[in-house]
């Protein structure tokens, strides 16, 4: 029994442009234009989900997808850093930012560690694999990174070595607890 999981990163939002820890803000105007331009390009899936963020739900909507909200696919909880820019946090808490970037167990921001995020996404992937067929989920880039870490069975230390541009599809296909990984196909490019 093979399960195919397509993880679609959302269109860019204002938080990405401002290099701000996401505060559930809207898509940018350019993000809206880009997602509208690629609507209809994804294959049908038996199960469709979206991270609970406005950005992911709006991207799914603009892609013409009918999705179920999936709290377990939320981006990494950033605690007290949510809504602040990386520059603000780095200026106020340079040691904490260094810890966050180097220690997958760091929770000094009062949120979730990268290891906890990876474990949560591994659990979701395990559940998704219980049923054959195609699954499509519009998820935050950090969720895509966590899924890649899980699929490759590498340490969460590899998390920061993975770039996930907006509106790309990362595909996982698997059976028996093993995943193959297809990385970042840009929507609108075949």
Rosetta silent file (secondary structure, phi, psi, omega in degrees, C-alpha in Angstrom):
SEQUENCE: XXXXXXXXXXXXXXXXXXXXXXXXXXXXXXXXXXXXXXXXXXXXXXXXXXXXXXXXXXXXXXXXXXXXXXXXXXXXXXXXXXXXXXXXXXXXXXXXXXXXXXXXXXXXXXXXXXXXXXXXXXXXXXXXXXXXXXXXXXXXXXXXXXXXXXXXXXXXXXXXXXXXXXXXXXXXXXXXXXXXXXXXXXXXXX
SCORE:     score description
SCORE:     0.000 S_00000001
   1 L     0.000  120.104 -179.316    0.000    0.000    0.000 S_00000001
   2 L  -107.152  135.937  174.559    1.583    3.275   -1.140 S_00000001
   3 E  -114.098  134.061  175.575    0.701    6.689    0.206 S_00000001
   4 E  -114.479  124.406 -179.964    1.666    9.849   -1.650 S_00000001
   5 E  -115.393  123.022  176.233    1.827   13.054    0.343 S_00000001
   6 E  -109.040  118.267  178.298    2.153   16.389   -1.455 S_00000001
   7 E  -104.407  118.166 -178.137    3.119   19.276    0.816 S_00000001
   8 E  -104.360  123.598  175.393    2.489   22.667   -0.760 S_00000001
   9 E   -79.600  143.269 -175.024    4.178   25.688    0.785 S_00000001
  10 L   -73.404  166.600  173.085    1.898   28.723    0.877 S_00000001
  11 L   -63.853  158.450 -177.999    2.215   31.925   -1.085 S_00000001
  12 L   -65.422  143.703  175.803    4.331   34.625    0.521 S_00000001
  13 E  -115.774  177.331  179.499    2.833   36.732    3.257 S_00000001
  14 H   -62.531  -34.916 -178.292    3.798   40.034    4.779 S_00000001
  15 H   -60.914  -37.141 -179.435    5.704   38.270    7.606 S_00000001
  16 H   -69.071  -41.401  179.565    8.163   36.731    5.143 S_00000001
  17 H   -62.477  -35.994 -177.526    8.837   40.054    3.459 S_00000001
  18 L   -90.977    0.283 -176.128    9.486   41.632    6.853 S_00000001
  19 L    50.398   57.019 -176.128   11.512   38.616    8.143 S_00000001
  20 E  -118.892  140.580  173.755    9.078   38.402   11.047 S_00000001
  21 L   -62.583  124.577 -169.029    8.091   35.389   13.107 S_00000001
  22 L   -52.122  134.876  177.141    4.660   34.677   11.703 S_00000001
  23 L  -120.408   27.936  177.969    1.765   36.276   13.522 S_00000001
  24 L    66.067   37.251  178.988   -0.920   34.731   11.305 S_00000001
  25 L   -79.855  175.379 -176.217   -0.961   37.657    8.925 S_00000001
  26 L   -79.351  171.460  171.022   -2.411   37.750    5.415 S_00000001
  27 E   -69.588  151.119  174.042   -0.845   36.931    2.079 S_00000001
  28 L   -77.044  164.196  177.638    0.983   39.765    0.381 S_00000001
  29 H   -60.764  -41.066  178.840   -0.468   41.204   -2.822 S_00000001
  30 H   -67.834  -34.687  175.887    2.333   39.607   -4.840 S_00000001
  31 H   -63.662  -42.645  177.050    1.679   36.294   -3.073 S_00000001
  32 H   -60.731  -45.146  179.203   -1.993   36.501   -4.009 S_00000001
  33 H   -60.651  -44.151 -178.364   -1.128   37.191   -7.658 S_00000001
  34 H   -64.715  -44.137 -178.051    1.293   34.247   -7.768 S_00000001
  35 H   -68.340  -36.708  178.007   -1.091   31.747   -6.199 S_00000001
  36 H   -64.894  -32.368 -179.490   -3.936   32.811   -8.473 S_00000001
  37 H   -70.359  -22.247 -177.242   -1.661   32.293  -11.480 S_00000001
  38 H  -109.457    4.484 -179.903   -1.028   28.640  -10.573 S_00000001
  39 L   -56.019  139.626  178.482   -4.538   27.669   -9.455 S_00000001
  40 L    88.778    1.518 -176.989   -5.678   24.383  -10.929 S_00000001
  41 L   -88.299  -13.774 -176.267   -2.200   22.889  -11.385 S_00000001
  42 L   -86.072  143.688  176.507   -2.306   20.365   -8.557 S_00000001
  43 L   -71.294  159.027  178.361   -3.526   16.813   -9.124 S_00000001
  44 L   -65.144  149.852  177.683   -6.609   15.627   -7.289 S_00000001
  45 L  -135.248  146.390  179.480   -6.106   14.081   -3.869 S_00000001
  46 L   -70.489  -29.690  179.718   -8.341   11.862   -1.789 S_00000001
  47 E  -132.706  130.032 -179.755   -7.531   13.783    1.386 S_00000001
  48 E  -129.919  137.630 -176.074   -6.712   17.505    1.542 S_00000001
  49 E  -137.440  168.046  172.081   -5.621   19.524    4.556 S_00000001
  50 E  -146.511  144.740  168.814   -4.224   22.922    5.488 S_00000001
  51 L   -57.538  154.456 -176.709   -2.240   24.278    8.382 S_00000001
  52 L   -73.519   -4.977 -177.826   -4.505   26.481   10.490 S_00000001
  53 L   -67.188  151.326  176.359   -2.693   29.712    9.552 S_00000001
  54 H   -56.015  -43.194 -177.552   -4.487   32.372    7.520 S_00000001
  55 H   -59.308  -45.295 -179.303   -1.695   32.161    4.945 S_00000001
  56 H   -71.892  -43.162  179.138   -2.146   28.414    4.367 S_00000001
  57 H   -62.970  -41.087 -179.342   -5.940   28.485    4.404 S_00000001
  58 H   -69.293  -38.930  176.395   -6.010   31.416    1.961 S_00000001
  59 H   -60.560  -46.235  179.138   -3.465   29.742   -0.330 S_00000001
  60 H   -59.407  -44.272  179.578   -5.603   26.580   -0.365 S_00000001
  61 H   -60.401  -46.778 -178.876   -8.696   28.634   -1.112 S_00000001
  62 H   -67.724  -26.786  175.983   -7.003   30.491   -3.984 S_00000001
  63 L   -78.753   -5.571  179.614   -5.752   27.149   -5.367 S_00000001
  64 L    81.404   22.129 -177.940   -9.385   26.003   -5.476 S_00000001
  65 L   -94.625  141.964  170.775   -8.904   23.322   -2.825 S_00000001
  66 L  -100.510  109.832 -171.560  -11.500   22.199   -0.337 S_00000001
  67 L  -118.413  154.743  170.040   -9.403   21.393    2.730 S_00000001
  68 E   -94.217  137.054  175.702   -9.880   20.165    6.249 S_00000001
  69 E   -69.453  142.051 -177.626   -8.139   22.241    8.905 S_00000001
  70 L  -133.603   97.073 -178.864   -5.384   20.248   10.603 S_00000001
  71 H   -57.668  -33.238 -178.542   -4.105   21.662   13.903 S_00000001
  72 H   -69.463  -10.480  177.341   -1.347   19.030   13.961 S_00000001
  73 H  -101.188   14.974  177.576    0.068   20.626   10.787 S_00000001
  74 L   -64.384  153.089  173.616    0.543   24.052   12.394 S_00000001
  75 L   -65.603  169.905 -178.771    3.881   25.769   12.049 S_00000001
  76 L   -59.680  129.202  178.160    6.326   25.740   14.933 S_00000001
  77 L   -71.178  120.111 -173.567    4.932   27.594   17.955 S_00000001
  78 L  -100.888    9.163  173.619    7.277   30.531   18.526 S_00000001
  79 H    52.938 -128.910 -176.188    5.998   31.656   21.908 S_00000001
  80 H   -69.071   -9.384  179.151    7.100   35.158   22.860 S_00000001
  81 H   -87.913  -13.169 -176.867    8.818   35.740   19.525 S_00000001
  82 L   -55.304  130.052  177.841    5.600   35.540   17.531 S_00000001
  83 L    86.339  -11.380  179.862    5.005   38.742   15.563 S_00000001
  84 L   -91.952  153.287  176.262    8.495   40.143   16.218 S_00000001
  85 E   -79.868  155.976  177.441   11.111   40.585   13.491 S_00000001
  86 H   -59.950  -37.687  178.711   14.238   38.478   13.538 S_00000001
  87 H   -62.357  -44.559  178.126   16.279   41.700   13.856 S_00000001
  88 H   -58.818  -47.087 -178.249   14.303   42.766   16.937 S_00000001
  89 H   -67.347  -43.296 -179.534   14.786   39.410   18.615 S_00000001
  90 H   -63.229  -37.445  178.043   18.463   39.159   17.635 S_00000001
  91 H   -68.026  -39.861 -176.801   19.149   42.640   19.024 S_00000001
  92 H   -83.655  -32.342 -173.224   17.338   41.902   22.302 S_00000001
  93 L  -139.023   62.440 -175.807   18.293   38.222   22.738 S_00000001
  94 H   -59.853  -38.279  179.802   21.379   37.356   20.662 S_00000001
  95 H   -67.476  -36.392  179.286   22.282   34.287   22.726 S_00000001
  96 H   -66.605  -42.703  178.311   18.732   32.972   22.459 S_00000001
  97 H   -62.921  -41.482  177.185   18.704   33.341   18.664 S_00000001
  98 H   -61.222  -41.067  177.490   22.063   31.538   18.494 S_00000001
  99 H   -64.680  -42.437  179.129   20.611   28.751   20.632 S_00000001
 100 H   -60.676  -39.686 -178.320   17.505   28.500   18.479 S_00000001
 101 H   -79.245  -14.293 -175.394   19.627   28.161   15.336 S_00000001
 102 H  -118.722  -17.874 -175.473   22.004   25.578   16.816 S_00000001
 103 L  -120.642  109.917 -178.068   20.053   23.500   19.347 S_00000001
 104 L   -66.245   -8.747  177.857   17.034   21.516   18.101 S_00000001
 105 L  -100.115    4.390 -177.683   15.806   21.258   21.711 S_00000001
 106 L   -63.244  130.303  175.041   15.795   25.046   22.308 S_00000001
 107 L  -134.477   22.510 -177.287   12.557   26.394   23.821 S_00000001
 108 L   -62.505  -13.533  177.287   13.833   29.686   25.230 S_00000001
 109 L   -85.589   -5.320 -179.712   11.194   31.603   23.271 S_00000001
 110 L    86.927   11.466 -179.521    8.483   29.860   25.276 S_00000001
 111 L  -116.013 -143.192 -174.520    7.244   27.830   22.327 S_00000001
 112 L   -96.285  141.781  175.027    7.951   24.528   20.646 S_00000001
 113 L   -79.761  161.718  176.912   11.414   23.129   19.926 S_00000001
 114 H   -63.383  -35.564  177.601   12.370   22.020   16.423 S_00000001
 115 H   -63.818  -41.750  177.448   12.645   18.452   17.728 S_00000001
 116 H   -63.005  -41.348  176.655    9.080   18.668   19.063 S_00000001
 117 H   -59.981  -48.614 -179.460    7.919   20.013   15.699 S_00000001
 118 H   -60.650  -41.314  178.662    9.682   17.165   13.852 S_00000001
 119 H   -64.240  -41.084  179.609    8.174   14.587   16.218 S_00000001
 120 H   -63.492  -43.455 -179.041    4.693   16.048   15.745 S_00000001
 121 H   -71.174  -35.274  174.949    5.003   15.971   11.945 S_00000001
 122 H   -59.640  -41.505  177.441    6.452   12.428   12.044 S_00000001
 123 H   -63.068  -40.421  178.284    3.322   11.371   13.936 S_00000001
 124 H   -64.849  -42.940  179.088    1.101   13.000   11.319 S_00000001
 125 H   -62.028  -40.949  177.760    3.001   11.271    8.495 S_00000001
 126 H   -59.563  -43.559  177.974    2.642    7.917   10.260 S_00000001
 127 H   -66.626  -40.080  179.471   -1.101    8.478   10.483 S_00000001
 128 H   -63.234  -32.366 -177.327   -1.340    9.612    6.850 S_00000001
 129 L   -77.096   -5.676  179.868    0.416    6.410    5.744 S_00000001
 130 L   -72.023  -14.435 -178.872   -2.270    4.200    7.289 S_00000001
 131 L  -128.821  130.928  178.138   -4.397    4.737    4.197 S_00000001
 132 L   -68.933  159.931  175.878   -3.267    4.350    0.590 S_00000001
 133 E   119.508 -171.132 -175.758   -3.826    7.143   -1.877 S_00000001
 134 E  -103.220  133.157  177.056   -2.886   10.747   -2.401 S_00000001
 135 E  -119.425  135.502  176.647   -2.819   13.334    0.382 S_00000001
 136 E  -125.960  133.313  179.278   -2.356   17.031   -0.279 S_00000001
 137 E  -140.125  130.878  173.357   -1.651   19.575    2.455 S_00000001
 138 E   -91.972  114.586 -171.400   -0.902   23.291    2.272 S_00000001
 139 E  -136.321  157.813  178.219    1.531   23.786    5.139 S_00000001
 140 L   -63.023  151.753 -179.347    4.026   26.280    6.491 S_00000001
 141 H   -55.092  -35.047  179.428    7.634   25.941    5.262 S_00000001
 142 H   -67.636  -27.848  175.543    8.824   24.740    8.667 S_00000001
 143 H   -69.877  -39.432  176.426    6.354   21.844    8.447 S_00000001
 144 H   -62.205  -45.178  178.011    7.815   20.909    5.045 S_00000001
 145 H   -58.436  -46.268 -179.549   11.311   21.018    6.556 S_00000001
 146 H   -61.542  -40.809  178.891   10.207   18.825    9.467 S_00000001
 147 H   -64.186  -39.520  178.117    8.629   16.309    7.071 S_00000001
 148 H   -65.116  -41.913  176.799   11.855   16.148    5.046 S_00000001
 149 H   -58.504  -44.238 -179.905   13.880   15.576    8.223 S_00000001
 150 H   -66.292  -46.258 -177.625   11.514   12.739    9.151 S_00000001
 151 H   -61.630  -38.571 -178.582   11.469   11.183    5.682 S_00000001
 152 H   -84.331   -9.252 -178.220   15.252   11.160    5.489 S_00000001
 153 L    55.940   46.152  177.300   15.599    9.963    9.084 S_00000001
 154 L  -109.961  166.535  179.159   18.198   12.595    9.823 S_00000001
 155 L   -65.208  147.716  174.078   18.775   14.632   12.959 S_00000001
 156 H   -58.999  -12.178  174.293   16.704   17.793   13.423 S_00000001
 157 H   -58.253  -26.058 -179.054   20.084   19.570   13.176 S_00000001
 158 H   -76.139  -11.534 -175.633   19.536   19.329    9.384 S_00000001
 159 H   -48.858  -48.046 -175.223   16.359   21.451    9.629 S_00000001
 160 H   -75.821   -5.421  179.299   18.105   24.754    8.865 S_00000001
 161 H   -90.934    2.233 -176.750   19.855   23.282    5.822 S_00000001
 162 L  -112.423  121.868  177.127   16.556   22.964    3.943 S_00000001
 163 L  -101.286  137.995 -179.193   15.087   25.898    2.044 S_00000001
 164 L  -129.637   96.344  178.684   11.402   25.898    1.135 S_00000001
 165 L   -69.875  159.609  176.642   10.373   28.677   -1.268 S_00000001
 166 L   -60.587  148.194  175.464    6.740   29.804   -1.523 S_00000001
 167 L    54.502   47.198  171.311    4.399   27.806   -3.762 S_00000001
 168 E  -117.839  155.898  179.651    6.547   24.720   -4.106 S_00000001
 169 E  -113.849  125.642  173.380    5.456   21.110   -3.817 S_00000001
 170 E  -110.102  125.943 -174.679    7.469   18.584   -1.842 S_00000001
 171 E  -110.880  134.392  174.585    6.341   15.020   -2.465 S_00000001
 172 E  -120.397  133.215  173.533    6.717   12.049   -0.175 S_00000001
 173 E  -128.641  136.362 -176.143    5.774    8.557   -1.242 S_00000001
 174 E  -159.967  166.029  173.896    5.985    5.683    1.105 S_00000001
 175 E  -158.118  152.358  176.581    4.943    2.364    2.411 S_00000001
 176 L    58.965   31.761  177.420    5.924    0.280    5.394 S_00000001
 177 L    81.345    4.642  178.779    7.267    3.254    7.354 S_00000001
 178 E  -114.663  141.804 -178.463    9.760    4.323    4.665 S_00000001
 179 E  -123.018  142.235  166.442    9.478    7.494    2.621 S_00000001
 180 E  -103.792  148.617 -171.614   10.997    8.654   -0.635 S_00000001
 181 E  -124.138  125.670  172.634   11.337   12.394   -0.977 S_00000001
 182 E  -111.428  120.544 -169.627   10.857   14.608   -4.037 S_00000001
 183 E   -95.174  136.640  162.690   11.963   18.143   -3.248 S_00000001
 184 E    36.506   57.918  172.780   10.451   21.510   -4.037 S_00000001
 185 E   -75.623  126.569 -179.423    8.874   21.521   -7.500 S_00000001
 186 E   -74.866  130.490  175.281    7.759   25.080   -8.156 S_00000001
 187 L   -65.932  140.633 -177.135    4.108   25.443   -9.081 S_00000001
 188 L    93.855   -6.215  177.397    3.811   26.968  -12.520 S_00000001
 189 L  -124.438  129.014 -179.220    6.904   25.156  -13.773 S_00000001
 190 L  -111.550    0.000    0.000    6.677   21.705  -15.256 S_00000001
